[in-house]
Amino acid sequence: GENVEQHPSTLSVQEGDSAVIKCTYSDSASNYFPWYKQELGKRPQLIIDIRSNVGEKKDQRIAVTLNKTAKHFSLHITETQPEDSAVYFCAGIAGGTSYGKLTFGQGTILTVHP
Amino acid sequence: DAGITQSPRHKVTETGTPVTLRCHQTENHRYMYWYRQDPGHGLRLIHYSYGVKDTDKGEVSDGYSVSRSKTEDFLLTLESATSSQTSVYFCAISESEALPNEQFFGPGTRLTVL
């Protein structure tokens, strides 16, 4: 099955700085990589995702990049704001399945200091 | 929030008792999932369903069973609860038949087994 490793486990930045979270995956046939944001006591919220046929996707201050050769993908947040503080999870889906069996990373606690 | 509700939202029970958690959706989506979330482990898939009466095991299915007799309801049962099943349980659905991998989460159920 798929194995997803996420780093760092905690990340602290100053408001306005950029933040980068990286995930590696094991299954070379994986084809879908979402990122979720979870605020304390709330449900995970899908913020961006990327499929294996593209190398980068942007949505305002958030971007995700995918390197299929190296089997890693990264979340980039620019111009960070205090409201970006949350736990971020990456996930991957093993190749060959269409039923959404996501494997999640362990999460990154992002703190943005005003 | 994709019309997903979970009940109960909080439950405290004793070791050895049966527990059933309910996930309800209002949009007739085909795919539904149960995850548990524990510190240091991210989200782990317990069981999933790809239609009425069609279910399959996920990564951590031991000690859990599921049923889906109607499109809108997906039930998770702990036959005999143990302290290791203390966790936050999230239901998720996939809204699009064309994108079964894009998942949206319910509000969660916090279960404590004493």
JSON list of C-alpha atoms in Angstrom, two decimals:
[
{"chain": "A", "resi": 1, "resn": "GLY", "atom": "CA", "xyz": [0.00, 0.00, 0.00]},
{"chain": "A", "resi": 2, "resn": "GLU", "atom": "CA", "xyz": [0.87, 3.67, -0.04]},
{"chain": "A", "resi": 3, "resn": "ASN", "atom": "CA", "xyz": [3.14, 5.20, 2.59]},
{"chain": "A", "resi": 4, "resn": "VAL", "atom": "CA", "xyz": [3.21, 8.99, 3.05]},
{"chain": "A", "resi": 5, "resn": "GLU", "atom": "CA", "xyz": [5.82, 10.80, 5.13]},
{"chain": "A", "resi": 6, "resn": "GLN", "atom": "CA", "xyz": [5.36, 14.49, 6.04]},
{"chain": "A", "resi": 7, "resn": "HIS", "atom": "CA", "xyz": [7.93, 17.03, 7.22]},
{"chain": "A", "resi": 8, "resn": "PRO", "atom": "CA", "xyz": [8.39, 19.07, 9.30]},
{"chain": "A", "resi": 9, "resn": "SER", "atom": "CA", "xyz": [6.09, 18.09, 12.16]},
{"chain": "A", "resi": 10, "resn": "THR", "atom": "CA", "xyz": [6.06, 21.69, 13.41]},
{"chain": "A", "resi": 11, "resn": "LEU", "atom": "CA", "xyz": [6.76, 24.94, 11.58]},
{"chain": "A", "resi": 12, "resn": "SER", "atom": "CA", "xyz": [6.88, 28.43, 13.02]},
{"chain": "A", "resi": 13, "resn": "VAL", "atom": "CA", "xyz": [7.04, 31.52, 10.80]},
{"chain": "A", "resi": 14, "resn": "GLN", "atom": "CA", "xyz": [6.55, 35.26, 11.07]},
{"chain": "A", "resi": 15, "resn": "GLU", "atom": "CA", "xyz": [3.56, 36.88, 9.45]},
{"chain": "A", "resi": 16, "resn": "GLY", "atom": "CA", "xyz": [4.35, 37.66, 5.83]},
{"chain": "A", "resi": 17, "resn": "ASP", "atom": "CA", "xyz": [6.94, 34.94, 5.45]},
{"chain": "A", "resi": 18, "resn": "SER", "atom": "CA", "xyz": [6.50, 31.86, 3.26]},
{"chain": "A", "resi": 19, "resn": "ALA", "atom": "CA", "xyz": [5.91, 28.35, 4.59]},
{"chain": "A", "resi": 20, "resn": "VAL", "atom": "CA", "xyz": [6.75, 25.09, 2.86]},
{"chain": "A", "resi": 21, "resn": "ILE", "atom": "CA", "xyz": [5.63, 21.61, 3.89]},
{"chain": "A", "resi": 22, "resn": "LYS", "atom": "CA", "xyz": [6.94, 18.55, 2.09]},
{"chain": "A", "resi": 23, "resn": "CYS", "atom": "CA", "xyz": [5.59, 15.03, 1.69]},
{"chain": "A", "resi": 24, "resn": "THR", "atom": "CA", "xyz": [7.10, 11.94, 0.15]},
{"chain": "A", "resi": 25, "resn": "TYR", "atom": "CA", "xyz": [5.19, 8.91, -1.07]},
{"chain": "A", "resi": 26, "resn": "SER", "atom": "CA", "xyz": [6.11, 5.34, -1.86]},
{"chain": "A", "resi": 27, "resn": "ASP", "atom": "CA", "xyz": [3.76, 4.15, -4.61]},
{"chain": "A", "resi": 28, "resn": "SER", "atom": "CA", "xyz": [5.01, 5.34, -8.00]},
{"chain": "A", "resi": 29, "resn": "ALA", "atom": "CA", "xyz": [1.53, 4.71, -9.44]},
{"chain": "A", "resi": 30, "resn": "SER", "atom": "CA", "xyz": [-0.12, 7.21, -7.07]},
{"chain": "A", "resi": 31, "resn": "ASN", "atom": "CA", "xyz": [-2.10, 9.78, -9.02]},
{"chain": "A", "resi": 32, "resn": "TYR", "atom": "CA", "xyz": [-3.84, 12.13, -6.59]},
{"chain": "A", "resi": 33, "resn": "PHE", "atom": "CA", "xyz": [-2.42, 14.29, -3.77]},
{"chain": "A", "resi": 34, "resn": "PRO", "atom": "CA", "xyz": [-4.70, 16.49, -1.65]},
{"chain": "A", "resi": 35, "resn": "TRP", "atom": "CA", "xyz": [-3.82, 18.89, 1.15]},
{"chain": "A", "resi": 36, "resn": "TYR", "atom": "CA", "xyz": [-6.10, 19.47, 4.13]},
{"chain": "A", "resi": 37, "resn": "LYS", "atom": "CA", "xyz": [-6.12, 22.23, 6.74]},
{"chain": "A", "resi": 38, "resn": "GLN", "atom": "CA", "xyz": [-7.51, 21.46, 10.19]},
{"chain": "A", "resi": 39, "resn": "GLU", "atom": "CA", "xyz": [-8.13, 24.11, 12.80]},
{"chain": "A", "resi": 40, "resn": "LEU", "atom": "CA", "xyz": [-8.34, 23.13, 16.45]},
{"chain": "A", "resi": 41, "resn": "GLY", "atom": "CA", "xyz": [-11.49, 21.15, 17.17]},
{"chain": "A", "resi": 42, "resn": "LYS", "atom": "CA", "xyz": [-12.70, 21.36, 13.57]},
{"chain": "A", "resi": 43, "resn": "ARG", "atom": "CA", "xyz": [-12.95, 19.00, 10.63]},
{"chain": "A", "resi": 44, "resn": "PRO", "atom": "CA", "xyz": [-10.19, 18.73, 7.99]},
{"chain": "A", "resi": 45, "resn": "GLN", "atom": "CA", "xyz": [-10.88, 21.06, 5.07]},
{"chain": "A", "resi": 46, "resn": "LEU", "atom": "CA", "xyz": [-9.61, 20.38, 1.55]},
{"chain": "A", "resi": 47, "resn": "ILE", "atom": "CA", "xyz": [-7.58, 23.41, 0.50]},
{"chain": "A", "resi": 48, "resn": "ILE", "atom": "CA", "xyz": [-5.85, 22.28, -2.68]},
{"chain": "A", "resi": 49, "resn": "ASP", "atom": "CA", "xyz": [-5.06, 19.11, -4.58]},
{"chain": "A", "resi": 50, "resn": "ILE", "atom": "CA", "xyz": [-2.99, 18.01, -7.53]},
{"chain": "A", "resi": 51, "resn": "ARG", "atom": "CA", "xyz": [-3.17, 15.13, -9.94]},
{"chain": "A", "resi": 52, "resn": "SER", "atom": "CA", "xyz": [-0.19, 13.32, -11.38]},
{"chain": "A", "resi": 53, "resn": "ASN", "atom": "CA", "xyz": [-0.59, 14.78, -14.86]},
{"chain": "A", "resi": 54, "resn": "VAL", "atom": "CA", "xyz": [0.46, 18.29, -13.73]},
{"chain": "A", "resi": 55, "resn": "GLY", "atom": "CA", "xyz": [3.53, 19.59, -11.93]},
{"chain": "A", "resi": 56, "resn": "GLU", "atom": "CA", "xyz": [2.12, 22.64, -10.17]},
{"chain": "A", "resi": 57, "resn": "LYS", "atom": "CA", "xyz": [-1.20, 24.14, -9.15]},
{"chain": "A", "resi": 58, "resn": "LYS", "atom": "CA", "xyz": [-1.90, 27.52, -7.57]},
{"chain": "A", "resi": 59, "resn": "ASP", "atom": "CA", "xyz": [-4.83, 29.05, -5.74]},
{"chain": "A", "resi": 60, "resn": "GLN", "atom": "CA", "xyz": [-4.17, 32.60, -4.55]},
{"chain": "A", "resi": 61, "resn": "ARG", "atom": "CA", "xyz": [-1.52, 32.33, -1.77]},
{"chain": "A", "resi": 62, "resn": "ILE", "atom": "CA", "xyz": [-1.40, 28.54, -1.85]},
{"chain": "A", "resi": 63, "resn": "ALA", "atom": "CA", "xyz": [0.44, 26.36, -4.33]},
{"chain": "A", "resi": 64, "resn": "VAL", "atom": "CA", "xyz": [1.30, 22.68, -4.58]},
{"chain": "A", "resi": 65, "resn": "THR", "atom": "CA", "xyz": [4.19, 21.25, -6.58]},
{"chain": "A", "resi": 66, "resn": "LEU", "atom": "CA", "xyz": [4.68, 17.61, -7.57]},
{"chain": "A", "resi": 67, "resn": "ASN", "atom": "CA", "xyz": [7.90, 15.85, -8.50]},
{"chain": "A", "resi": 68, "resn": "LYS", "atom": "CA", "xyz": [6.93, 12.40, -9.74]},
{"chain": "A", "resi": 69, "resn": "THR", "atom": "CA", "xyz": [10.52, 11.31, -10.36]},
{"chain": "A", "resi": 70, "resn": "ALA", "atom": "CA", "xyz": [11.52, 11.96, -6.76]},
{"chain": "A", "resi": 71, "resn": "LYS", "atom": "CA", "xyz": [8.07, 10.98, -5.45]},
{"chain": "A", "resi": 72, "resn": "HIS", "atom": "CA", "xyz": [7.49, 14.07, -3.40]},
{"chain": "A", "resi": 73, "resn": "PHE", "atom": "CA", "xyz": [5.05, 16.96, -3.34]},
{"chain": "A", "resi": 74, "resn": "SER", "atom": "CA", "xyz": [5.03, 20.20, -1.41]},
{"chain": "A", "resi": 75, "resn": "LEU", "atom": "CA", "xyz": [2.60, 22.81, -0.12]},
{"chain": "A", "resi": 76, "resn": "HIS", "atom": "CA", "xyz": [3.71, 26.43, -0.43]},
{"chain": "A", "resi": 77, "resn": "ILE", "atom": "CA", "xyz": [1.95, 29.22, 1.44]},
{"chain": "A", "resi": 78, "resn": "THR", "atom": "CA", "xyz": [3.09, 32.75, 0.63]},
{"chain": "A", "resi": 79, "resn": "GLU", "atom": "CA", "xyz": [2.48, 35.94, 2.62]},
{"chain": "A", "resi": 80, "resn": "THR", "atom": "CA", "xyz": [1.39, 33.94, 5.65]},
{"chain": "A", "resi": 81, "resn": "GLN", "atom": "CA", "xyz": [-1.24, 35.36, 7.97]},
{"chain": "A", "resi": 82, "resn": "PRO", "atom": "CA", "xyz": [-2.15, 34.43, 11.57]},
{"chain": "A", "resi": 83, "resn": "GLU", "atom": "CA", "xyz": [-5.31, 32.72, 10.29]},
{"chain": "A", "resi": 84, "resn": "ASP", "atom": "CA", "xyz": [-3.11, 30.27, 8.39]},
{"chain": "A", "resi": 85, "resn": "SER", "atom": "CA", "xyz": [-2.15, 28.78, 11.76]},
{"chain": "A", "resi": 86, "resn": "ALA", "atom": "CA", "xyz": [-3.50, 25.21, 11.79]},
{"chain": "A", "resi": 87, "resn": "VAL", "atom": "CA", "xyz": [-2.49, 21.60, 11.26]},
{"chain": "A", "resi": 88, "resn": "TYR", "atom": "CA", "xyz": [-1.88, 20.69, 7.63]},
{"chain": "A", "resi": 89, "resn": "PHE", "atom": "CA", "xyz": [-2.14, 17.15, 6.30]},
{"chain": "A", "resi": 90, "resn": "CYS", "atom": "CA", "xyz": [-0.99, 15.78, 2.98]},
{"chain": "A", "resi": 91, "resn": "ALA", "atom": "CA", "xyz": [-2.33, 12.56, 1.51]},
{"chain": "A", "resi": 92, "resn": "GLY", "atom": "CA", "xyz": [-1.78, 10.20, -1.37]},
{"chain": "A", "resi": 93, "resn": "ILE", "atom": "CA", "xyz": [-3.82, 7.51, -3.02]},
{"chain": "A", "resi": 94, "resn": "ALA", "atom": "CA", "xyz": [-2.37, 4.20, -4.11]},
{"chain": "A", "resi": 95, "resn": "GLY", "atom": "CA", "xyz": [-2.36, 3.60, -7.83]},
{"chain": "A", "resi": 96, "resn": "GLY", "atom": "CA", "xyz": [-4.96, 1.37, -9.40]},
{"chain": "A", "resi": 97, "resn": "THR", "atom": "CA", "xyz": [-7.85, 2.14, -7.05]},
{"chain": "A", "resi": 98, "resn": "SER", "atom": "CA", "xyz": [-10.77, 4.36, -7.82]},
{"chain": "A", "resi": 99, "resn": "TYR", "atom": "CA", "xyz": [-12.34, 4.26, -4.39]},
{"chain": "A", "resi": 100, "resn": "GLY", "atom": "CA", "xyz": [-10.38, 7.04, -2.74]},
{"chain": "A", "resi": 101, "resn": "LYS", "atom": "CA", "xyz": [-8.34, 5.04, -0.27]},
{"chain": "A", "resi": 102, "resn": "LEU", "atom": "CA", "xyz": [-6.29, 7.98, 0.94]},
{"chain": "A", "resi": 103, "resn": "THR", "atom": "CA", "xyz": [-3.19, 7.54, 3.07]},
{"chain": "A", "resi": 104, "resn": "PHE", "atom": "CA", "xyz": [-2.44, 10.63, 5.18]},
{"chain": "A", "resi": 105, "resn": "GLY", "atom": "CA", "xyz": [0.81, 12.06, 6.45]},
{"chain": "A", "resi": 106, "resn": "GLN", "atom": "CA", "xyz": [1.24, 12.65, 10.17]},
{"chain": "A", "resi": 107, "resn": "GLY", "atom": "CA", "xyz": [0.51, 16.36, 9.94]},
{"chain": "A", "resi": 108, "resn": "THR", "atom": "CA", "xyz": [2.40, 19.66, 10.32]},
{"chain": "A", "resi": 109, "resn": "ILE", "atom": "CA", "xyz": [1.50, 22.18, 13.00]},
{"chain": "A", "resi": 110, "resn": "LEU", "atom": "CA", "xyz": [1.96, 25.61, 11.40]},
{"chain": "A", "resi": 111, "resn": "THR", "atom": "CA", "xyz": [2.14, 28.64, 13.67]},
{"chain": "A", "resi": 112, "resn": "VAL", "atom": "CA", "xyz": [2.20, 32.13, 12.15]},
{"chain": "A", "resi": 113, "resn": "HIS", "atom": "CA", "xyz": [3.33, 34.78, 14.61]},
{"chain": "A", "resi": 114, "resn": "PRO", "atom": "CA", "xyz": [1.93, 38.31, 14.16]},
{"chain": "B", "resi": 1, "resn": "ASP", "atom": "CA", "xyz": [-20.01, 21.48, 4.39]},
{"chain": "B", "resi": 2, "resn": "ALA", "atom": "CA", "xyz": [-21.34, 19.07, 1.76]},
{"chain": "B", "resi": 3, "resn": "GLY", "atom": "CA", "xyz": [-24.44, 18.20, 3.83]},
{"chain": "B", "resi": 4, "resn": "ILE", "atom": "CA", "xyz": [-22.69, 15.74, 6.14]},
{"chain": "B", "resi": 5, "resn": "THR", "atom": "CA", "xyz": [-23.76, 15.19, 9.73]},
{"chain": "B", "resi": 6, "resn": "GLN", "atom": "CA", "xyz": [-22.45, 12.78, 12.33]},
{"chain": "B", "resi": 7, "resn": "SER", "atom": "CA", "xyz": [-24.16, 11.52, 15.46]},
{"chain": "B", "resi": 8, "resn": "PRO", "atom": "CA", "xyz": [-23.52, 11.50, 18.27]},
{"chain": "B", "resi": 9, "resn": "ARG", "atom": "CA", "xyz": [-20.93, 14.29, 18.37]},
{"chain": "B", "resi": 10, "resn": "HIS", "atom": "CA", "xyz": [-19.58, 13.13, 21.73]},
{"chain": "B", "resi": 11, "resn": "LYS", "atom": "CA", "xyz": [-19.88, 9.80, 23.51]},
{"chain": "B", "resi": 12, "resn": "VAL", "atom": "CA", "xyz": [-18.40, 8.26, 26.61]},
{"chain": "B", "resi": 13, "resn": "THR", "atom": "CA", "xyz": [-18.80, 4.52, 27.01]},
{"chain": "B", "resi": 14, "resn": "GLU", "atom": "CA", "xyz": [-17.34, 1.63, 28.93]},
{"chain": "B", "resi": 15, "resn": "THR", "atom": "CA", "xyz": [-15.03, -1.12, 27.76]},
{"chain": "B", "resi": 16, "resn": "GLY", "atom": "CA", "xyz": [-16.91, -4.07, 26.31]},
{"chain": "B", "resi": 17, "resn": "THR", "atom": "CA", "xyz": [-20.05, -2.21, 25.29]},
{"chain": "B", "resi": 18, "resn": "PRO", "atom": "CA", "xyz": [-21.21, -1.95, 21.66]},
{"chain": "B", "resi": 19, "resn": "VAL", "atom": "CA", "xyz": [-21.18, 1.47, 20.05]},
{"chain": "B", "resi": 20, "resn": "THR", "atom": "CA", "xyz": [-22.66, 2.66, 16.76]},
{"chain": "B", "resi": 21, "resn": "LEU", "atom": "CA", "xyz": [-21.73, 5.93, 15.09]},
{"chain": "B", "resi": 22, "resn": "ARG", "atom": "CA", "xyz": [-23.83, 7.36, 12.30]},
{"chain": "B", "resi": 23, "resn": "CYS", "atom": "CA", "xyz": [-22.86, 9.37, 9.25]},
{"chain": "B", "resi": 24, "resn": "HIS", "atom": "CA", "xyz": [-25.66, 10.98, 7.27]},
{"chain": "B", "resi": 25, "resn": "GLN", "atom": "CA", "xyz": [-25.44, 12.81, 3.96]},
{"chain": "B", "resi": 26, "resn": "THR", "atom": "CA", "xyz": [-28.14, 14.70, 2.13]},
{"chain": "B", "resi": 27, "resn": "GLU", "atom": "CA", "xyz": [-26.78, 14.61, -1.43]},
{"chain": "B", "resi": 28, "resn": "ASN", "atom": "CA", "xyz": [-26.94, 10.90, -2.43]},
{"chain": "B", "resi": 29, "resn": "HIS", "atom": "CA", "xyz": [-23.20, 10.63, -3.02]},
{"chain": "B", "resi": 30, "resn": "ARG", "atom": "CA", "xyz": [-21.95, 7.17, -3.79]},
{"chain": "B", "resi": 31, "resn": "TYR", "atom": "CA", "xyz": [-18.68, 7.08, -1.84]},
{"chain": "B", "resi": 32, "resn": "MET", "atom": "CA", "xyz": [-18.47, 7.28, 1.96]},
{"chain": "B", "resi": 33, "resn": "TYR", "atom": "CA", "xyz": [-15.57, 6.69, 4.32]},
{"chain": "B", "resi": 34, "resn": "TRP", "atom": "CA", "xyz": [-14.83, 6.31, 8.02]},
{"chain": "B", "resi": 35, "resn": "TYR", "atom": "CA", "xyz": [-11.53, 7.54, 9.47]},
{"chain": "B", "resi": 36, "resn": "ARG", "atom": "CA", "xyz": [-10.10, 7.77, 12.96]},
{"chain": "B", "resi": 37, "resn": "GLN", "atom": "CA", "xyz": [-7.74, 10.51, 14.06]},
{"chain": "B", "resi": 38, "resn": "ASP", "atom": "CA", "xyz": [-5.19, 10.06, 16.81]},
{"chain": "B", "resi": 39, "resn": "PRO", "atom": "CA", "xyz": [-2.25, 12.23, 17.83]},
{"chain": "B", "resi": 40, "resn": "GLY", "atom": "CA", "xyz": [0.87, 11.31, 15.86]},
{"chain": "B", "resi": 41, "resn": "HIS", "atom": "CA", "xyz": [-1.03, 9.17, 13.36]},
{"chain": "B", "resi": 42, "resn": "GLY", "atom": "CA", "xyz": [-2.92, 11.64, 11.23]},
{"chain": "B", "resi": 43, "resn": "LEU", "atom": "CA", "xyz": [-6.09, 10.22, 9.74]},
{"chain": "B", "resi": 44, "resn": "ARG", "atom": "CA", "xyz": [-6.39, 6.50, 9.11]},
{"chain": "B", "resi": 45, "resn": "LEU", "atom": "CA", "xyz": [-9.04, 4.81, 6.99]},
{"chain": "B", "resi": 46, "resn": "ILE", "atom": "CA", "xyz": [-11.20, 2.27, 8.83]},
{"chain": "B", "resi": 47, "resn": "HIS", "atom": "CA", "xyz": [-13.78, 1.22, 6.23]},
{"chain": "B", "resi": 48, "resn": "TYR", "atom": "CA", "xyz": [-15.30, 2.69, 3.11]},
{"chain": "B", "resi": 49, "resn": "SER", "atom": "CA", "xyz": [-18.36, 2.20, 0.93]},
{"chain": "B", "resi": 50, "resn": "TYR", "atom": "CA", "xyz": [-18.81, 2.54, -2.80]},
{"chain": "B", "resi": 51, "resn": "GLY", "atom": "CA", "xyz": [-22.57, 1.99, -2.82]},
{"chain": "B", "resi": 52, "resn": "VAL", "atom": "CA", "xyz": [-25.50, 0.53, -0.92]},
{"chain": "B", "resi": 53, "resn": "LYS", "atom": "CA", "xyz": [-24.39, -2.77, 0.65]},
{"chain": "B", "resi": 54, "resn": "ASP", "atom": "CA", "xyz": [-20.93, -2.35, -0.97]},
{"chain": "B", "resi": 55, "resn": "THR", "atom": "CA", "xyz": [-18.22, -1.90, 1.63]},
{"chain": "B", "resi": 56, "resn": "ASP", "atom": "CA", "xyz": [-14.58, -2.77, 2.07]},
{"chain": "B", "resi": 57, "resn": "LYS", "atom": "CA", "xyz": [-11.84, -2.61, 4.69]},
{"chain": "B", "resi": 58, "resn": "GLY", "atom": "CA", "xyz": [-9.32, 0.14, 5.15]},
{"chain": "B", "resi": 59, "resn": "GLU", "atom": "CA", "xyz": [-6.01, 0.33, 6.95]},
{"chain": "B", "resi": 60, "resn": "VAL", "atom": "CA", "xyz": [-7.26, -0.14, 10.55]},
{"chain": "B", "resi": 61, "resn": "SER", "atom": "CA", "xyz": [-10.45, -2.21, 10.29]},
{"chain": "B", "resi": 62, "resn": "ASP", "atom": "CA", "xyz": [-9.91, -4.69, 13.14]},
{"chain": "B", "resi": 63, "resn": "GLY", "atom": "CA", "xyz": [-12.60, -4.32, 15.81]},
{"chain": "B", "resi": 64, "resn": "TYR", "atom": "CA", "xyz": [-14.92, -2.33, 13.52]},
{"chain": "B", "resi": 65, "resn": "SER", "atom": "CA", "xyz": [-17.78, -3.21, 11.22]},
{"chain": "B", "resi": 66, "resn": "VAL", "atom": "CA", "xyz": [-19.89, -1.05, 8.91]},
{"chain": "B", "resi": 67, "resn": "SER", "atom": "CA", "xyz": [-23.22, -1.13, 7.19]},
{"chain": "B", "resi": 68, "resn": "ARG", "atom": "CA", "xyz": [-24.84, 0.87, 4.43]},
{"chain": "B", "resi": 69, "resn": "SER", "atom": "CA", "xyz": [-28.48, -0.07, 3.81]},
{"chain": "B", "resi": 70, "resn": "LYS", "atom": "CA", "xyz": [-29.39, 3.35, 2.41]},
{"chain": "B", "resi": 71, "resn": "THR", "atom": "CA", "xyz": [-27.38, 5.74, 0.23]},
{"chain": "B", "resi": 72, "resn": "GLU", "atom": "CA", "xyz": [-27.57, 8.51, 2.83]},
{"chain": "B", "resi": 73, "resn": "ASP", "atom": "CA", "xyz": [-26.43, 6.58, 5.91]},
{"chain": "B", "resi": 74, "resn": "PHE", "atom": "CA", "xyz": [-23.12, 4.88, 6.70]},
{"chain": "B", "resi": 75, "resn": "LEU", "atom": "CA", "xyz": [-22.91, 3.27, 10.14]},
{"chain": "B", "resi": 76, "resn": "LEU", "atom": "CA", "xyz": [-19.73, 2.37, 12.01]},
{"chain": "B", "resi": 77, "resn": "THR", "atom": "CA", "xyz": [-20.05, -0.20, 14.81]},
{"chain": "B", "resi": 78, "resn": "LEU", "atom": "CA", "xyz": [-17.58, -1.08, 17.52]},
{"chain": "B", "resi": 79, "resn": "GLU", "atom": "CA", "xyz": [-18.80, -4.54, 18.53]},
{"chain": "B", "resi": 80, "resn": "SER", "atom": "CA", "xyz": [-17.04, -4.46, 21.90]},
{"chain": "B", "resi": 81, "resn": "ALA", "atom": "CA", "xyz": [-15.36, -1.14, 22.59]},
{"chain": "B", "resi": 82, "resn": "THR", "atom": "CA", "xyz": [-11.80, -1.07, 23.93]},
{"chain": "B", "resi": 83, "resn": "SER", "atom": "CA", "xyz": [-9.75, 1.80, 25.35]},
{"chain": "B", "resi": 84, "resn": "SER", "atom": "CA", "xyz": [-7.56, 1.74, 22.22]},
{"chain": "B", "resi": 85, "resn": "GLN", "atom": "CA", "xyz": [-10.61, 2.84, 20.25]},
{"chain": "B", "resi": 86, "resn": "THR", "atom": "CA", "xyz": [-10.77, 6.14, 22.09]},
{"chain": "B", "resi": 87, "resn": "SER", "atom": "CA", "xyz": [-10.38, 8.56, 19.22]},
{"chain": "B", "resi": 88, "resn": "VAL", "atom": "CA", "xyz": [-12.04, 11.18, 17.05]},
{"chain": "B", "resi": 89, "resn": "TYR", "atom": "CA", "xyz": [-13.97, 9.58, 14.22]},
{"chain": "B", "resi": 90, "resn": "PHE", "atom": "CA", "xyz": [-14.57, 11.39, 10.97]},
{"chain": "B", "resi": 91, "resn": "CYS", "atom": "CA", "xyz": [-16.88, 10.44, 8.16]},
{"chain": "B", "resi": 92, "resn": "ALA", "atom": "CA", "xyz": [-16.10, 11.63, 4.64]},
{"chain": "B", "resi": 93, "resn": "ILE", "atom": "CA", "xyz": [-17.89, 11.62, 1.33]},
{"chain": "B", "resi": 94, "resn": "SER", "atom": "CA", "xyz": [-16.93, 12.05, -2.29]},
{"chain": "B", "resi": 95, "resn": "GLU", "atom": "CA", "xyz": [-19.26, 14.44, -4.05]},
{"chain": "B", "resi": 96, "resn": "SER", "atom": "CA", "xyz": [-18.42, 13.69, -7.65]},
{"chain": "B", "resi": 97, "resn": "GLU", "atom": "CA", "xyz": [-18.79, 10.43, -9.52]},
{"chain": "B", "resi": 98, "resn": "ALA", "atom": "CA", "xyz": [-15.96, 11.63, -11.78]},
{"chain": "B", "resi": 99, "resn": "LEU", "atom": "CA", "xyz": [-13.67, 12.52, -8.88]},
{"chain": "B", "resi": 100, "resn": "PRO", "atom": "CA", "xyz": [-14.08, 9.84, -6.20]},
{"chain": "B", "resi": 101, "resn": "ASN", "atom": "CA", "xyz": [-10.77, 10.83, -4.69]},
{"chain": "B", "resi": 102, "resn": "GLU", "atom": "CA", "xyz": [-11.86, 14.36, -3.66]},
{"chain": "B", "resi": 103, "resn": "GLN", "atom": "CA", "xyz": [-13.19, 13.86, -0.15]},
{"chain": "B", "resi": 104, "resn": "PHE", "atom": "CA", "xyz": [-15.04, 16.15, 2.24]},
{"chain": "B", "resi": 105, "resn": "PHE", "atom": "CA", "xyz": [-15.32, 15.52, 5.94]},
{"chain": "B", "resi": 106, "resn": "GLY", "atom": "CA", "xyz": [-18.11, 15.59, 8.48]},
{"chain": "B", "resi": 107, "resn": "PRO", "atom": "CA", "xyz": [-17.80, 17.40, 11.84]},
{"chain": "B", "resi": 108, "resn": "GLY", "atom": "CA", "xyz": [-16.47, 14.37, 13.72]},
{"chain": "B", "resi": 109, "resn": "THR", "atom": "CA", "xyz": [-17.44, 12.29, 16.76]},
{"chain": "B", "resi": 110, "resn": "ARG", "atom": "CA", "xyz": [-15.28, 12.27, 19.85]},
{"chain": "B", "resi": 111, "resn": "LEU", "atom": "CA", "xyz": [-15.47, 8.82, 21.46]},
{"chain": "B", "resi": 112, "resn": "THR", "atom": "CA", "xyz": [-14.03, 8.02, 24.87]},
{"chain": "B", "resi": 113, "resn": "VAL", "atom": "CA", "xyz": [-13.89, 4.40, 26.04]},
{"chain": "B", "resi": 114, "resn": "LEU", "atom": "CA", "xyz": [-13.30, 4.07, 29.79]}
]
